[in-house]
Short mmCIF file of C-alpha atoms in Angstrom, two decimals:
data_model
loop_
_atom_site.label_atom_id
_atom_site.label_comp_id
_atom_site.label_asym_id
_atom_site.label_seq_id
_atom_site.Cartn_x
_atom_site.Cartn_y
_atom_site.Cartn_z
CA UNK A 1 32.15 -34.54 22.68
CA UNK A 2 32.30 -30.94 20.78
CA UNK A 3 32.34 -32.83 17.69
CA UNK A 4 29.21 -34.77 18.54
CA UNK A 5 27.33 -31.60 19.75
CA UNK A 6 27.94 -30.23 16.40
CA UNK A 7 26.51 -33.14 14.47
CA UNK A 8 23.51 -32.79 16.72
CA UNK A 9 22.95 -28.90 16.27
CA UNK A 10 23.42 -28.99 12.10
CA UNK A 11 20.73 -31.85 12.30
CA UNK A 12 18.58 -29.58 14.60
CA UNK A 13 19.22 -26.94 12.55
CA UNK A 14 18.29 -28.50 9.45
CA UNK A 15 15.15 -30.29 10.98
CA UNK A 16 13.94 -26.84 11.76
CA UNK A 17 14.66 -25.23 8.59
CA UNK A 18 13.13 -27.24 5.93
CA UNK A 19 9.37 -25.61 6.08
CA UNK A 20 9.63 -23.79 2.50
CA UNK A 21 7.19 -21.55 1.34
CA UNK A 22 6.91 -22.06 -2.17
CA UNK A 23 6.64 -19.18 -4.31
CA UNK A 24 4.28 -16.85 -5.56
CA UNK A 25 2.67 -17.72 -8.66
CA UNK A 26 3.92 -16.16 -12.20
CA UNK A 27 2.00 -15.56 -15.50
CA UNK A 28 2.53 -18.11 -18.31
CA UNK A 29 2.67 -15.69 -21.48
CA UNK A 30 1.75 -18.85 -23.39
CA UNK A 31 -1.70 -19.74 -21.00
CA UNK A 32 -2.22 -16.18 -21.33
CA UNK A 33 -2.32 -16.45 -24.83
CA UNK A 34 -4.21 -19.31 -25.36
CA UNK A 35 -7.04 -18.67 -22.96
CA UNK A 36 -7.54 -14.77 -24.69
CA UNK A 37 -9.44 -16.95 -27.34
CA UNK A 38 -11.99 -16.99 -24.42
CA UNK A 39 -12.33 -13.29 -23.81
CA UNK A 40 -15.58 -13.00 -25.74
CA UNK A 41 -17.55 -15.95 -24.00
CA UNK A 42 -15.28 -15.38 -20.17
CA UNK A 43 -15.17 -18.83 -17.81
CA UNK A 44 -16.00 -18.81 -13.90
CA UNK A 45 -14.18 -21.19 -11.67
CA UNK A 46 -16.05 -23.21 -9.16
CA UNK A 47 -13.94 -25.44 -6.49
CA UNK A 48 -11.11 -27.02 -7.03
CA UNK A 49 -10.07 -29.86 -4.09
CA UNK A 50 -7.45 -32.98 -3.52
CA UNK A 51 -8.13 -36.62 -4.77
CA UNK A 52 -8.72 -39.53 -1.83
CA UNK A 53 -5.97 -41.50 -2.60
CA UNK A 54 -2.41 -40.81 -3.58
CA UNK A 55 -3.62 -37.22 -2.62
CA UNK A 56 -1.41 -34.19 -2.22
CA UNK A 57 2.35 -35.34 -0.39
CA UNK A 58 4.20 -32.61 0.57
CA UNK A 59 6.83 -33.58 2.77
CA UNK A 60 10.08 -33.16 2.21
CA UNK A 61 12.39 -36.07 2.80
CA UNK A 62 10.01 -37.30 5.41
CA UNK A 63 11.07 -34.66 7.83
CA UNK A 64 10.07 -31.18 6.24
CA UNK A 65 7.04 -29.47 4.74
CA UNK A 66 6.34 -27.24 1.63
CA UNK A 67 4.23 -24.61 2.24
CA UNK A 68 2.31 -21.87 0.13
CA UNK A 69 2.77 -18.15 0.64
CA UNK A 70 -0.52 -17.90 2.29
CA UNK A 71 -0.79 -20.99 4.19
CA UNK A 72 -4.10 -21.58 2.22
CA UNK A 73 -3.85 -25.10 0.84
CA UNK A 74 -2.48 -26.48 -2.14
CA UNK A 75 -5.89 -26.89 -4.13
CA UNK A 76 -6.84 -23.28 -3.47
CA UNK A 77 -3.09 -22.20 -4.69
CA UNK A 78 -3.90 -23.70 -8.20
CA UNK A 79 -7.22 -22.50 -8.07
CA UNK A 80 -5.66 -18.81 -7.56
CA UNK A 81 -3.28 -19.21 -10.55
CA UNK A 82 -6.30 -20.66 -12.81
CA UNK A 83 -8.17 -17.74 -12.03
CA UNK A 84 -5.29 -15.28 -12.04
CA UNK A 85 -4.04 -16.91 -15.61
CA UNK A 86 -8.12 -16.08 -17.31
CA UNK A 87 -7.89 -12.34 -15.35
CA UNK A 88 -4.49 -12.00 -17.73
CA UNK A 89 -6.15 -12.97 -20.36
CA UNK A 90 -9.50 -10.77 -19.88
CA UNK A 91 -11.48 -14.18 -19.98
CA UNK A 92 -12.51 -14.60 -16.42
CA UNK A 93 -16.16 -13.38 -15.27
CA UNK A 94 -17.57 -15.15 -11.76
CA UNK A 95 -21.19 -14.56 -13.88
CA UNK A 96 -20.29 -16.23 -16.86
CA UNK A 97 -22.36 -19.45 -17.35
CA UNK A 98 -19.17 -21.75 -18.25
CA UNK A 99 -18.02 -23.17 -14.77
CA UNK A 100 -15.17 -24.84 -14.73
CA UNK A 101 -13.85 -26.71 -11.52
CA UNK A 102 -10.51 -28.56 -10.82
CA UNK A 103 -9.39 -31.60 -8.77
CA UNK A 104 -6.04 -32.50 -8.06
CA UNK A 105 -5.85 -36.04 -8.80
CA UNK A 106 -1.69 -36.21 -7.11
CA UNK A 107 0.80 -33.95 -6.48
CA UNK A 108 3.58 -35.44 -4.89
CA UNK A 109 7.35 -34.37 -4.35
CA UNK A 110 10.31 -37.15 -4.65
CA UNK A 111 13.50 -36.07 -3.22
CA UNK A 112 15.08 -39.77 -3.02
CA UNK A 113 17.06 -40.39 -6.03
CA UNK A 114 16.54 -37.46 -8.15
CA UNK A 115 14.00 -34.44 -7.35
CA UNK A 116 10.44 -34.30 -8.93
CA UNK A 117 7.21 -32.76 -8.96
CA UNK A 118 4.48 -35.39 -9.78
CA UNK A 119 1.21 -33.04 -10.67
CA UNK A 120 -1.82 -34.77 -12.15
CA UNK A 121 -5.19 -31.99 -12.94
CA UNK A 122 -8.38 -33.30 -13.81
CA UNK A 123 -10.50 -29.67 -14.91
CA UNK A 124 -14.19 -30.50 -15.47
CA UNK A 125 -17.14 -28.05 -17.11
CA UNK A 126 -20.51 -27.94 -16.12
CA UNK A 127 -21.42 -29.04 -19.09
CA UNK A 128 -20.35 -32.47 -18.42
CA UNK A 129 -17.07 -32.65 -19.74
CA UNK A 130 -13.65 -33.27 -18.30
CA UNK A 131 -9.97 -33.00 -19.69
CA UNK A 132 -7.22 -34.03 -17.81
CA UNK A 133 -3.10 -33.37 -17.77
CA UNK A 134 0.17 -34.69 -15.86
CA UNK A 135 3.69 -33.04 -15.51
CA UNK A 136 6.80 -34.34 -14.35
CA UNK A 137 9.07 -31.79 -13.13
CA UNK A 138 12.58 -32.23 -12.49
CA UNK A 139 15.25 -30.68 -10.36
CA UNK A 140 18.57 -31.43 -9.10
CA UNK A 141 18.30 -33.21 -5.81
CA UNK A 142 21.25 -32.44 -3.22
CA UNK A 143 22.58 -34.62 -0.79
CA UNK A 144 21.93 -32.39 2.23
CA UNK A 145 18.39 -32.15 3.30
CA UNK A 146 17.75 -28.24 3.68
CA UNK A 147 18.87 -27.50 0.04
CA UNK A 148 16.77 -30.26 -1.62
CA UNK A 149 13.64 -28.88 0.13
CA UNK A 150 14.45 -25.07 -0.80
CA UNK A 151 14.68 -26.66 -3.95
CA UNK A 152 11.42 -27.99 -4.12
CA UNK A 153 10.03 -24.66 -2.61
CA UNK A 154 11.80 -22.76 -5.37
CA UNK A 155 10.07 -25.14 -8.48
CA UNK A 156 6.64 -25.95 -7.22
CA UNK A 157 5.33 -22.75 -8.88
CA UNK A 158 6.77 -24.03 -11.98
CA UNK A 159 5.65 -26.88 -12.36
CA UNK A 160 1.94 -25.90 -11.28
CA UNK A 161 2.75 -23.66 -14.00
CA UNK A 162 3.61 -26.20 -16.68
CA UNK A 163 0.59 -28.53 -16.05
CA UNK A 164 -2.10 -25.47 -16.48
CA UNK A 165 -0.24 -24.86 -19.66
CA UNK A 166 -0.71 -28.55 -20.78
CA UNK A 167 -4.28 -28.19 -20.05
CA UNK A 168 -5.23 -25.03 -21.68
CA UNK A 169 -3.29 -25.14 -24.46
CA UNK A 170 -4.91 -28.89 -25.32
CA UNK A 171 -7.12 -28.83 -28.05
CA UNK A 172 -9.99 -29.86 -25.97
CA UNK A 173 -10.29 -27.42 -23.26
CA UNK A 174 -12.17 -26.00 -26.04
CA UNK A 175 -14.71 -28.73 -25.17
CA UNK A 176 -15.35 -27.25 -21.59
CA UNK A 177 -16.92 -24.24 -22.60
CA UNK A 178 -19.12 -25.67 -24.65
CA UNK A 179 -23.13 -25.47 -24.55
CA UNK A 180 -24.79 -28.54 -23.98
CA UNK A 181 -27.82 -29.95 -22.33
CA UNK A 182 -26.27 -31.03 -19.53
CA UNK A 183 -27.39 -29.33 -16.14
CA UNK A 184 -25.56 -26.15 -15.63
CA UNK A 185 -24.01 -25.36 -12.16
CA UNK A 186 -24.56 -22.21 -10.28
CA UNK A 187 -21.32 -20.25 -10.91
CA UNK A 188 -19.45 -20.71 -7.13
CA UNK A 189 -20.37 -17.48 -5.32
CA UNK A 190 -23.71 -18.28 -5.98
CA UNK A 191 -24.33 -22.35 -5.24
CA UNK A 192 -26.86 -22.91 -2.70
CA UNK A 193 -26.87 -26.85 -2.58
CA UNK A 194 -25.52 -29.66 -4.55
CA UNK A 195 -24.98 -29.97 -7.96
CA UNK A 196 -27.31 -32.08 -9.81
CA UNK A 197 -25.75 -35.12 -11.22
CA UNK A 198 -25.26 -35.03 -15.40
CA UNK A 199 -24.53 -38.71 -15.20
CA UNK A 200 -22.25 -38.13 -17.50
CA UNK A 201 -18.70 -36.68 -17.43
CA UNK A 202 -16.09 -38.29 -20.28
CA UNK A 203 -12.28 -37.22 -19.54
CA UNK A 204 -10.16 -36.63 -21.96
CA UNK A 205 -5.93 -36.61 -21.25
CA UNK A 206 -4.01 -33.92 -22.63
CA UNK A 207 -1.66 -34.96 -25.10
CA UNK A 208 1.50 -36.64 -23.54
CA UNK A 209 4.19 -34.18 -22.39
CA UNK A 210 7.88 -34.53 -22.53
CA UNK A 211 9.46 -34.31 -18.90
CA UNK A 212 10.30 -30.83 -17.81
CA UNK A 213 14.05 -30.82 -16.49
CA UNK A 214 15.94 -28.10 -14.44
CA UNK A 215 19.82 -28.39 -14.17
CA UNK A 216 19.82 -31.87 -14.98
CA UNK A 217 20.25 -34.61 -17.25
CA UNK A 218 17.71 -36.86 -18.17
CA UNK A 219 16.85 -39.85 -15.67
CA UNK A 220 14.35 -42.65 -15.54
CA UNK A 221 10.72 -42.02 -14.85
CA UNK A 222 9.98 -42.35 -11.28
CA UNK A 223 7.71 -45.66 -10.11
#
């Protein structure tokens, strides 16, 4: 009987345990770098929001949660470390008239086999033009619930990291800030209404990226 109360309070405990904030986001010297180039002309951010459809999965071994620091979602997180990346680099200005807005086409977490962060970013310019990038991040999994999710908690930020790196160090985010004569958008503080329609808005994909690994050795690519 004391044996089976046992099994039944480490599950409980686990259960119970496995909401992980993820942490707080850190500077990318290299995104730094690469978006200084911008300093001159500065970039404003307009929304950035989840993708109907494989969306943004969170859970953690179908029992637990990841959450951010601020409970504000996942789209505004990335949005924060866009805009906190282009203050680094003296290239953000919520004036300027390049707007650049973000949707997150997936981000999901596997924990079944292996552990991996699945994060696909579409960025788009109001001038009509779109560039898009993917990273797969991988961590060690552990068999025991509680340390996989702390896990995923603890390389989130990393891998949100990775995939803004991919994107502004591609050689067409150049593209985005770009005149055209496309309709401009309203930088975000100051929309009133919707957006009129360009009609046109080609994507390009960032160049393919090698699989980032933590602490493990290198696995197949996740279906």
């Amino acid at each position: 009987m004391m044996k089976r109360l046992l099994v039944i309070l480490l599950a409980t405990l686990s259960l119970a345990a496995c909401v992980q904030s993820i942490d707080g986001y850190t500077s990318d010297p290299t995104t730094v770098a690469a978006l200084s180039a911008y300093s001159g002309n500065k970039i404003s951010v307009g929304d950035f929001s989840d993708f109907p459809g494989e969306g943004i999965i969170t859970q953690c071994r179908g029992y637990g949660v990841i959450t951010t620091p601020n409970h504000e979602s996942l789209a505004q997180y990335i949005r924060n470390a866009f805009i906190s990346e282009l203050e680094r680099a003296n290239a953000y200005s919520p004036d300027s008239p390049y707007v650049i807005s973000g949707r997150i086409n997936q981000l999901t977490l596997n924990t079944i086999s292996f552990g991996e962060w699945i994060i696909k970013i579409t960025l788009t310019s109001n001038n009509g033009r779109s560039i898009s990038a993917r990273e797969n991040y991988r961590f060690q999994s552990n068999v025991v619930g509680i340390n996989t999710c702390q896990l995923a908690g603890d390389t989130l930020s990393a891998a949100i990291r990775n995939v803004i790196r991919q994107l502004v160090t591609a050689p067409d985010f150049r593209l985005l800030t770009e005149h055209s004569n496309y309709p401009k958008a309203k930088p975000r503080h100051q929309q009133t209404g919707t957006q009129p329609d360009s009609g046109y808005t080609p994507v390009t994909e960032a160049a393919p990226q090698s699989v980032t690994q933590q602490e493990t050795t290198p696995l197949p690519r996740a279906k």
